[in-house]
C-alpha cells in the first residue's frame, strides 16, 4: 500500500525531497505540466533518488474530447505525439481506439518509466452510455496492444469516471463484471474519480461516491489487479484498506481532486490558499492558524511526525513545505489502516473515524471556530460510505 | 426420465456389442447404464429425444434437447483435461426403443463414488482434500472456458463430481448436458417463459435474472464450485433446508448470505474459508475470478 505524488504545475523540489525522504513511493507525472524533454530528465532523476519508486505518466488523453484551441488549457500536452483533439464519434471505431493506444503506449515505452498508463476517455455521466462502451474498448485492448510491444513493465488501463456514474450502483456492478473478466487483462488500473470542479470537495466526500470508489478498488483487487488511485489524497488510506495498491496526492487542490476543470481556461485572479496542516486525528486539513489555536488545547491534532516542524508555533509555514507534511501524514495513516485483511482494516477505519468524531466534539464543546473546509462534514460521508461499501461488497 | 428407460433386454437387441448392462440411474431425459463394451466397462448413456411436434414450442424443445446432447458429445470430444469425463467407444447415434427415440453413446466408466454419495455417508473431508477438490473444479472450469465456444458447465453440484482418488484425476467433473456456450448460438429457451435449466439450488444468483444469457460467464460456475466445496465441507447445502420448496431456497440464494464456512467448520483455515465464502457472493464481480491466481493460491496452501 503506497503513496505516490500526483505531479502538476510548480513541482520545484517537492517530489525529489519526497522521494529522498521516503515520504512517497512513486510519482505519477501529468503530461499537461511537463514537457516530454523535461519529463525524461525528471524520470532519470527520480530513478537515481529512489530506484524502487514507481515512475508513471498520466497521458491525460481524457482531455482530448474537450476540443482544442482556446477551449483548452492544455499546457505541454500538445507536445506529446499521441495527443490530439477527438470527437466522441471518432473514438466509437475500435480501430481508432487501437491507434490511439498504440501511439500512447509506444511513446511511453521509450521512456524510463517503471510502468505504463494507457490512455482512455472519461465516463462523464453514466456507465450505460456510449462513453462507457468506448472506455471499455480502451480497457479491453490495453493488455493486447501492450503485449505486442514485448515490454515487460506493468501496464495499467485508465478508468476515469465521474462521480455521477458511480451513483448508479447496478450499472457500476455490471461494468465491474465486464472489466474484471478480460481476455488480455492489463496488470492494473489507474483509477480516477472526477468531480465537476477540483474545489468541489463535498462532491467526492459523499457516501455513495466513497462507497463506489471503495467497491471499484475491492473488486479489482480481488481479481488480481493493481489499483493506482489518482488524486485520491485523504481517501488513499481508505481505498488501500480495501485492496487498492496506491493513492496519489499533490500540492494543490487541483492535484487532490480530479476534475477536467483544470484543463479549462483559468479564471483570472484569486488568492493563494492558506497553508493547511493534515491532522491524522481529524482526518482532515486545518489551517495553520487553527492548528496553532488547537495544539495546546487538543495536542492529539498534531501527528507527532518529523514534518510537524514545518508548521512552527505562531509562524506562517513555508508554502513549499506544506505538501511534505501532507505526504508524511498520509503515509503514517496508510501504514496504520492497511496492515491487515479487508475486514480488519475496515474496523481500523471505523476506529479512526470514531476518534476524529470525538476530537471534533471536543473542539465543538470548547467553541473553537473552524472554517468550513476544516469541519467534520467529511466524517459522516466516510462513515456512511464505508457502511454502504460493506453492504455492496457483501462483507 | 419422463419415458421408461429401455430395459436391458431391449438394449441387448439393439446394441449387440453391449453386454452386462445394469441401469445405474435415470432422471430428466437421460438413463445411464454400466455396461461392458468391447471388453471394457463403460457408462452407456441414452438421452431421450422428444418426438417431432406440430406445436412450435414442442418442436423448439425437441431441437433444444437434440442440440444439448450434440454439444455435450462435441465438447467431451474436444476436452483434453483428465478432470472432465471422457467419451467411450460407442459413438453417438440415434436408436428407437419401444417407439421412443434416443441418442445413444458411451463415456468412460468412472469407478468411484460421486460426492452426493459421500455426503450421505457423513464424509468429513480435511482441508487438503477440499483444496484438491476445489483445484480440480477450477481447472475443469478453466478448460471449458478456454474452448472456442467459451463454455460454462452450469450444473456443477456434488452429484456431478466423482472421486477417483487417482493422482492425476482425484476428482472428475461430468455431465455437460446443459453446458452453455457463450460464443455460440444459445440452446436455452427464452428465460421469460421458464426457469433456466440446471439444478435450482445450485444456480448462481445471476442465472435467475431474465437477461442472464447476455451477461453470464464462468463466474457462475465458480459459484457452483464453491457451493459444492462448501456442501462437502459442511455436510449440508448452505441455503437449502429440508423439507422446503425449492423456491424458498431460491429466495435465500438471492437475498441471504450463507453462514461463513468457518462457522460450521472451525477446524478449517480462515483464508481457505474466506476464499470459499468470497465465491458465494451474489454479484459476479465480487467473486475472485483470476483462475490461474486462484489455483496457485490453493495449491500453495494445499
PDB file of C-alpha atoms in Angstrom, chain A residues 179-341:
ATOM      1  CA  UNK A 179     -13.798  -5.249 -16.754  1.00  0.00           C
ATOM      2  CA  UNK A 180     -12.846  -7.895 -14.209  1.00  0.00           C
ATOM      3  CA  UNK A 181     -13.016 -10.635 -16.836  1.00  0.00           C
ATOM      4  CA  UNK A 182     -10.849  -9.730 -19.787  1.00  0.00           C
ATOM      5  CA  UNK A 183      -9.109 -11.912 -22.321  1.00  0.00           C
ATOM      6  CA  UNK A 184      -5.870  -9.947 -22.191  1.00  0.00           C
ATOM      7  CA  UNK A 185      -6.083  -8.132 -18.897  1.00  0.00           C
ATOM      8  CA  UNK A 186      -3.760  -5.280 -18.028  1.00  0.00           C
ATOM      9  CA  UNK A 187      -1.688  -5.597 -14.861  1.00  0.00           C
ATOM     10  CA  UNK A 188      -3.746  -2.966 -13.164  1.00  0.00           C
ATOM     11  CA  UNK A 189      -5.845   0.150 -13.365  1.00  0.00           C
ATOM     12  CA  UNK A 190      -5.144   3.826 -12.981  1.00  0.00           C
ATOM     13  CA  UNK A 191      -8.408   4.870 -11.416  1.00  0.00           C
ATOM     14  CA  UNK A 192      -9.741   8.418 -11.452  1.00  0.00           C
ATOM     15  CA  UNK A 193     -12.985   9.616  -9.910  1.00  0.00           C
ATOM     16  CA  UNK A 194     -13.928  13.039 -11.162  1.00  0.00           C
ATOM     17  CA  UNK A 195     -15.812  15.935  -9.639  1.00  0.00           C
ATOM     18  CA  UNK A 196     -17.278  18.878 -11.539  1.00  0.00           C
ATOM     19  CA  UNK A 197     -14.590  21.081 -10.051  1.00  0.00           C
ATOM     20  CA  UNK A 198     -11.440  20.426  -8.078  1.00  0.00           C
ATOM     21  CA  UNK A 199     -12.817  22.804  -5.450  1.00  0.00           C
ATOM     22  CA  UNK A 200     -15.921  20.623  -5.093  1.00  0.00           C
ATOM     23  CA  UNK A 201     -14.563  18.577  -2.226  1.00  0.00           C
ATOM     24  CA  UNK A 202     -18.004  17.546  -0.994  1.00  0.00           C
ATOM     25  CA  UNK A 203     -18.845  16.009  -4.365  1.00  0.00           C
ATOM     26  CA  UNK A 204     -16.246  13.352  -3.643  1.00  0.00           C
ATOM     27  CA  UNK A 205     -16.721  13.254   0.119  1.00  0.00           C
ATOM     28  CA  UNK A 206     -20.180  11.826  -0.341  1.00  0.00           C
ATOM     29  CA  UNK A 207     -21.218   8.420   0.998  1.00  0.00           C
ATOM     30  CA  UNK A 208     -22.322   6.983  -2.370  1.00  0.00           C
ATOM     31  CA  UNK A 209     -19.179   8.147  -4.137  1.00  0.00           C
ATOM     32  CA  UNK A 210     -16.867   6.834  -1.441  1.00  0.00           C
ATOM     33  CA  UNK A 211     -18.727   3.503  -1.419  1.00  0.00           C
ATOM     34  CA  UNK A 212     -18.483   3.206  -5.220  1.00  0.00           C
ATOM     35  CA  UNK A 213     -14.801   4.107  -5.235  1.00  0.00           C
ATOM     36  CA  UNK A 214     -14.110   1.572  -2.484  1.00  0.00           C
ATOM     37  CA  UNK A 215     -16.083  -1.061  -4.394  1.00  0.00           C
ATOM     38  CA  UNK A 216     -14.026  -0.488  -7.534  1.00  0.00           C
ATOM     39  CA  UNK A 217     -10.831  -0.990  -5.556  1.00  0.00           C
ATOM     40  CA  UNK A 218     -12.130  -4.060  -3.762  1.00  0.00           C
ATOM     41  CA  UNK A 219     -13.474  -5.813  -6.846  1.00  0.00           C
ATOM     42  CA  UNK A 220     -10.425  -5.065  -8.990  1.00  0.00           C
ATOM     43  CA  UNK A 221      -8.039  -6.125  -6.221  1.00  0.00           C
ATOM     44  CA  UNK A 222      -9.718  -9.482  -5.535  1.00  0.00           C
ATOM     45  CA  UNK A 223      -9.444 -10.162  -9.235  1.00  0.00           C
ATOM     46  CA  UNK A 224      -5.703  -9.713  -9.102  1.00  0.00           C
ATOM     47  CA  UNK A 225      -5.386  -6.176 -10.474  1.00  0.00           C
ATOM     48  CA  UNK A 226      -3.180  -3.469  -9.028  1.00  0.00           C
ATOM     49  CA  UNK A 227      -5.142  -0.273  -8.490  1.00  0.00           C
ATOM     50  CA  UNK A 228      -3.411   3.102  -8.526  1.00  0.00           C
ATOM     51  CA  UNK A 229      -5.877   5.742  -7.387  1.00  0.00           C
ATOM     52  CA  UNK A 230      -5.118   9.098  -8.928  1.00  0.00           C
ATOM     53  CA  UNK A 231      -5.989  12.263  -6.990  1.00  0.00           C
ATOM     54  CA  UNK A 232      -7.098  10.133  -4.031  1.00  0.00           C
ATOM     55  CA  UNK A 233      -5.461  12.329  -1.388  1.00  0.00           C
ATOM     56  CA  UNK A 234      -7.126  11.759   2.007  1.00  0.00           C
ATOM     57  CA  UNK A 235      -9.092   8.794   0.705  1.00  0.00           C
ATOM     58  CA  UNK A 236      -5.855   6.950  -0.094  1.00  0.00           C
ATOM     59  CA  UNK A 237      -5.663   5.056   3.227  1.00  0.00           C
ATOM     60  CA  UNK A 238      -9.309   4.001   2.966  1.00  0.00           C
ATOM     61  CA  UNK A 239      -9.004   2.875  -0.654  1.00  0.00           C
ATOM     62  CA  UNK A 240      -5.881   0.905   0.173  1.00  0.00           C
ATOM     63  CA  UNK A 241      -7.624  -0.597   3.206  1.00  0.00           C
ATOM     64  CA  UNK A 242      -9.944  -2.475   0.821  1.00  0.00           C
ATOM     65  CA  UNK A 243      -7.288  -3.595  -1.620  1.00  0.00           C
ATOM     66  CA  UNK A 244      -6.041  -0.543  -3.527  1.00  0.00           C
ATOM     67  CA  UNK A 245      -2.335  -0.611  -4.317  1.00  0.00           C
ATOM     68  CA  UNK A 246      -1.611   3.084  -4.141  1.00  0.00           C
ATOM     69  CA  UNK A 247      -3.131   6.531  -3.939  1.00  0.00           C
ATOM     70  CA  UNK A 248      -1.813   9.835  -5.212  1.00  0.00           C
ATOM     71  CA  UNK A 249      -1.802  13.306  -3.768  1.00  0.00           C
ATOM     72  CA  UNK A 250      -0.223  16.584  -4.773  1.00  0.00           C
ATOM     73  CA  UNK A 251       0.293  20.114  -3.529  1.00  0.00           C
ATOM     74  CA  UNK A 252      -2.676  21.976  -4.980  1.00  0.00           C
ATOM     75  CA  UNK A 253      -6.364  21.243  -4.656  1.00  0.00           C
ATOM     76  CA  UNK A 254      -6.282  20.507  -8.380  1.00  0.00           C
ATOM     77  CA  UNK A 255      -3.895  17.640  -7.598  1.00  0.00           C
ATOM     78  CA  UNK A 256      -6.052  16.303  -4.775  1.00  0.00           C
ATOM     79  CA  UNK A 257      -9.408  16.103  -6.528  1.00  0.00           C
ATOM     80  CA  UNK A 258      -9.666  15.005 -10.132  1.00  0.00           C
ATOM     81  CA  UNK A 259     -11.619  17.301 -12.393  1.00  0.00           C
ATOM     82  CA  UNK A 260     -11.404  18.280 -16.030  1.00  0.00           C
ATOM     83  CA  UNK A 261     -11.862  21.893 -14.973  1.00  0.00           C
ATOM     84  CA  UNK A 262      -8.113  22.175 -14.565  1.00  0.00           C
ATOM     85  CA  UNK A 263      -7.890  21.869 -18.322  1.00  0.00           C
ATOM     86  CA  UNK A 264     -10.404  24.638 -18.905  1.00  0.00           C
ATOM     87  CA  UNK A 265      -9.268  28.254 -19.369  1.00  0.00           C
ATOM     88  CA  UNK A 266      -8.286  29.693 -15.996  1.00  0.00           C
ATOM     89  CA  UNK A 267     -10.429  32.276 -14.301  1.00  0.00           C
ATOM     90  CA  UNK A 268      -8.287  35.338 -13.653  1.00  0.00           C
ATOM     91  CA  UNK A 269      -7.204  36.410 -10.199  1.00  0.00           C
ATOM     92  CA  UNK A 270      -7.657  34.516  -6.969  1.00  0.00           C
ATOM     93  CA  UNK A 271      -5.743  34.390  -3.732  1.00  0.00           C
ATOM     94  CA  UNK A 272      -3.226  31.801  -2.734  1.00  0.00           C
ATOM     95  CA  UNK A 273      -4.859  29.372  -0.363  1.00  0.00           C
ATOM     96  CA  UNK A 274      -3.814  29.438   3.255  1.00  0.00           C
ATOM     97  CA  UNK A 275      -1.396  26.690   4.268  1.00  0.00           C
ATOM     98  CA  UNK A 276      -3.072  23.707   5.827  1.00  0.00           C
ATOM     99  CA  UNK A 277      -1.855  21.016   8.170  1.00  0.00           C
ATOM    100  CA  UNK A 278      -3.123  17.467   7.676  1.00  0.00           C
ATOM    101  CA  UNK A 279      -4.157  16.134  11.073  1.00  0.00           C
ATOM    102  CA  UNK A 280      -4.494  12.369  11.149  1.00  0.00           C
ATOM    103  CA  UNK A 281      -6.591  12.600  14.274  1.00  0.00           C
ATOM    104  CA  UNK A 282      -9.127  14.789  12.465  1.00  0.00           C
ATOM    105  CA  UNK A 283      -8.707  13.001   9.114  1.00  0.00           C
ATOM    106  CA  UNK A 284      -8.729  16.482   7.670  1.00  0.00           C
ATOM    107  CA  UNK A 285      -6.619  19.520   6.938  1.00  0.00           C
ATOM    108  CA  UNK A 286      -6.889  22.590   9.124  1.00  0.00           C
ATOM    109  CA  UNK A 287      -5.331  25.997   8.562  1.00  0.00           C
ATOM    110  CA  UNK A 288      -2.040  26.687  10.302  1.00  0.00           C
ATOM    111  CA  UNK A 289      -3.864  29.350  12.300  1.00  0.00           C
ATOM    112  CA  UNK A 290      -6.397  26.773  13.514  1.00  0.00           C
ATOM    113  CA  UNK A 291      -3.546  24.399  14.252  1.00  0.00           C
ATOM    114  CA  UNK A 292      -1.931  26.973  16.482  1.00  0.00           C
ATOM    115  CA  UNK A 293      -5.219  27.530  18.238  1.00  0.00           C
ATOM    116  CA  UNK A 294      -5.766  23.828  18.838  1.00  0.00           C
ATOM    117  CA  UNK A 295      -2.363  22.369  19.531  1.00  0.00           C
ATOM    118  CA  UNK A 296      -2.237  23.282  23.225  1.00  0.00           C
ATOM    119  CA  UNK A 297      -5.871  22.597  23.931  1.00  0.00           C
ATOM    120  CA  UNK A 298      -6.045  19.359  21.913  1.00  0.00           C
ATOM    121  CA  UNK A 299      -2.461  18.134  21.428  1.00  0.00           C
ATOM    122  CA  UNK A 300      -3.525  14.984  19.579  1.00  0.00           C
ATOM    123  CA  UNK A 301      -4.390  17.042  16.492  1.00  0.00           C
ATOM    124  CA  UNK A 302      -0.628  17.150  15.982  1.00  0.00           C
ATOM    125  CA  UNK A 303       0.623  13.954  14.356  1.00  0.00           C
ATOM    126  CA  UNK A 304       3.924  13.749  16.214  1.00  0.00           C
ATOM    127  CA  UNK A 305       5.851  13.277  12.966  1.00  0.00           C
ATOM    128  CA  UNK A 306       9.018  14.907  11.654  1.00  0.00           C
ATOM    129  CA  UNK A 307       7.401  17.376   9.301  1.00  0.00           C
ATOM    130  CA  UNK A 308       5.316  18.866  12.085  1.00  0.00           C
ATOM    131  CA  UNK A 309       8.368  21.089  12.401  1.00  0.00           C
ATOM    132  CA  UNK A 310       7.360  22.696   9.095  1.00  0.00           C
ATOM    133  CA  UNK A 311       4.406  24.182  10.952  1.00  0.00           C
ATOM    134  CA  UNK A 312       6.182  26.074  13.741  1.00  0.00           C
ATOM    135  CA  UNK A 313       4.148  27.562  16.571  1.00  0.00           C
ATOM    136  CA  UNK A 314       2.863  31.031  15.780  1.00  0.00           C
ATOM    137  CA  UNK A 315       4.716  31.276  12.492  1.00  0.00           C
ATOM    138  CA  UNK A 316       3.469  31.054   8.960  1.00  0.00           C
ATOM    139  CA  UNK A 317       4.770  27.830   7.433  1.00  0.00           C
ATOM    140  CA  UNK A 318       6.704  27.858   4.178  1.00  0.00           C
ATOM    141  CA  UNK A 319       4.335  27.159   1.346  1.00  0.00           C
ATOM    142  CA  UNK A 320       6.629  24.680  -0.393  1.00  0.00           C
ATOM    143  CA  UNK A 321       6.846  22.514   2.750  1.00  0.00           C
ATOM    144  CA  UNK A 322       3.111  22.024   3.130  1.00  0.00           C
ATOM    145  CA  UNK A 323       2.908  19.022   0.825  1.00  0.00           C
ATOM    146  CA  UNK A 324       5.777  17.263   2.600  1.00  0.00           C
ATOM    147  CA  UNK A 325       3.802  17.371   5.839  1.00  0.00           C
ATOM    148  CA  UNK A 326       0.723  16.105   3.968  1.00  0.00           C
ATOM    149  CA  UNK A 327       2.593  13.189   2.418  1.00  0.00           C
ATOM    150  CA  UNK A 328       4.174  12.241   5.716  1.00  0.00           C
ATOM    151  CA  UNK A 329       0.819  12.279   7.490  1.00  0.00           C
ATOM    152  CA  UNK A 330      -0.896  10.305   4.725  1.00  0.00           C
ATOM    153  CA  UNK A 331       1.859   7.732   4.756  1.00  0.00           C
ATOM    154  CA  UNK A 332       1.508   7.270   8.513  1.00  0.00           C
ATOM    155  CA  UNK A 333      -2.254   6.907   8.201  1.00  0.00           C
ATOM    156  CA  UNK A 334      -1.813   4.499   5.319  1.00  0.00           C
ATOM    157  CA  UNK A 335       0.511   2.328   7.361  1.00  0.00           C
ATOM    158  CA  UNK A 336      -1.906   2.380  10.268  1.00  0.00           C
ATOM    159  CA  UNK A 337      -5.030   1.413   8.356  1.00  0.00           C
ATOM    160  CA  UNK A 338      -3.825  -1.119   5.822  1.00  0.00           C
ATOM    161  CA  UNK A 339      -1.764  -3.721   7.634  1.00  0.00           C
ATOM    162  CA  UNK A 340      -4.393  -6.477   7.823  1.00  0.00           C
ATOM    163  CA  UNK A 341      -7.163  -8.045   5.788  1.00  0.00           C
TER     164      UNK A 341
END
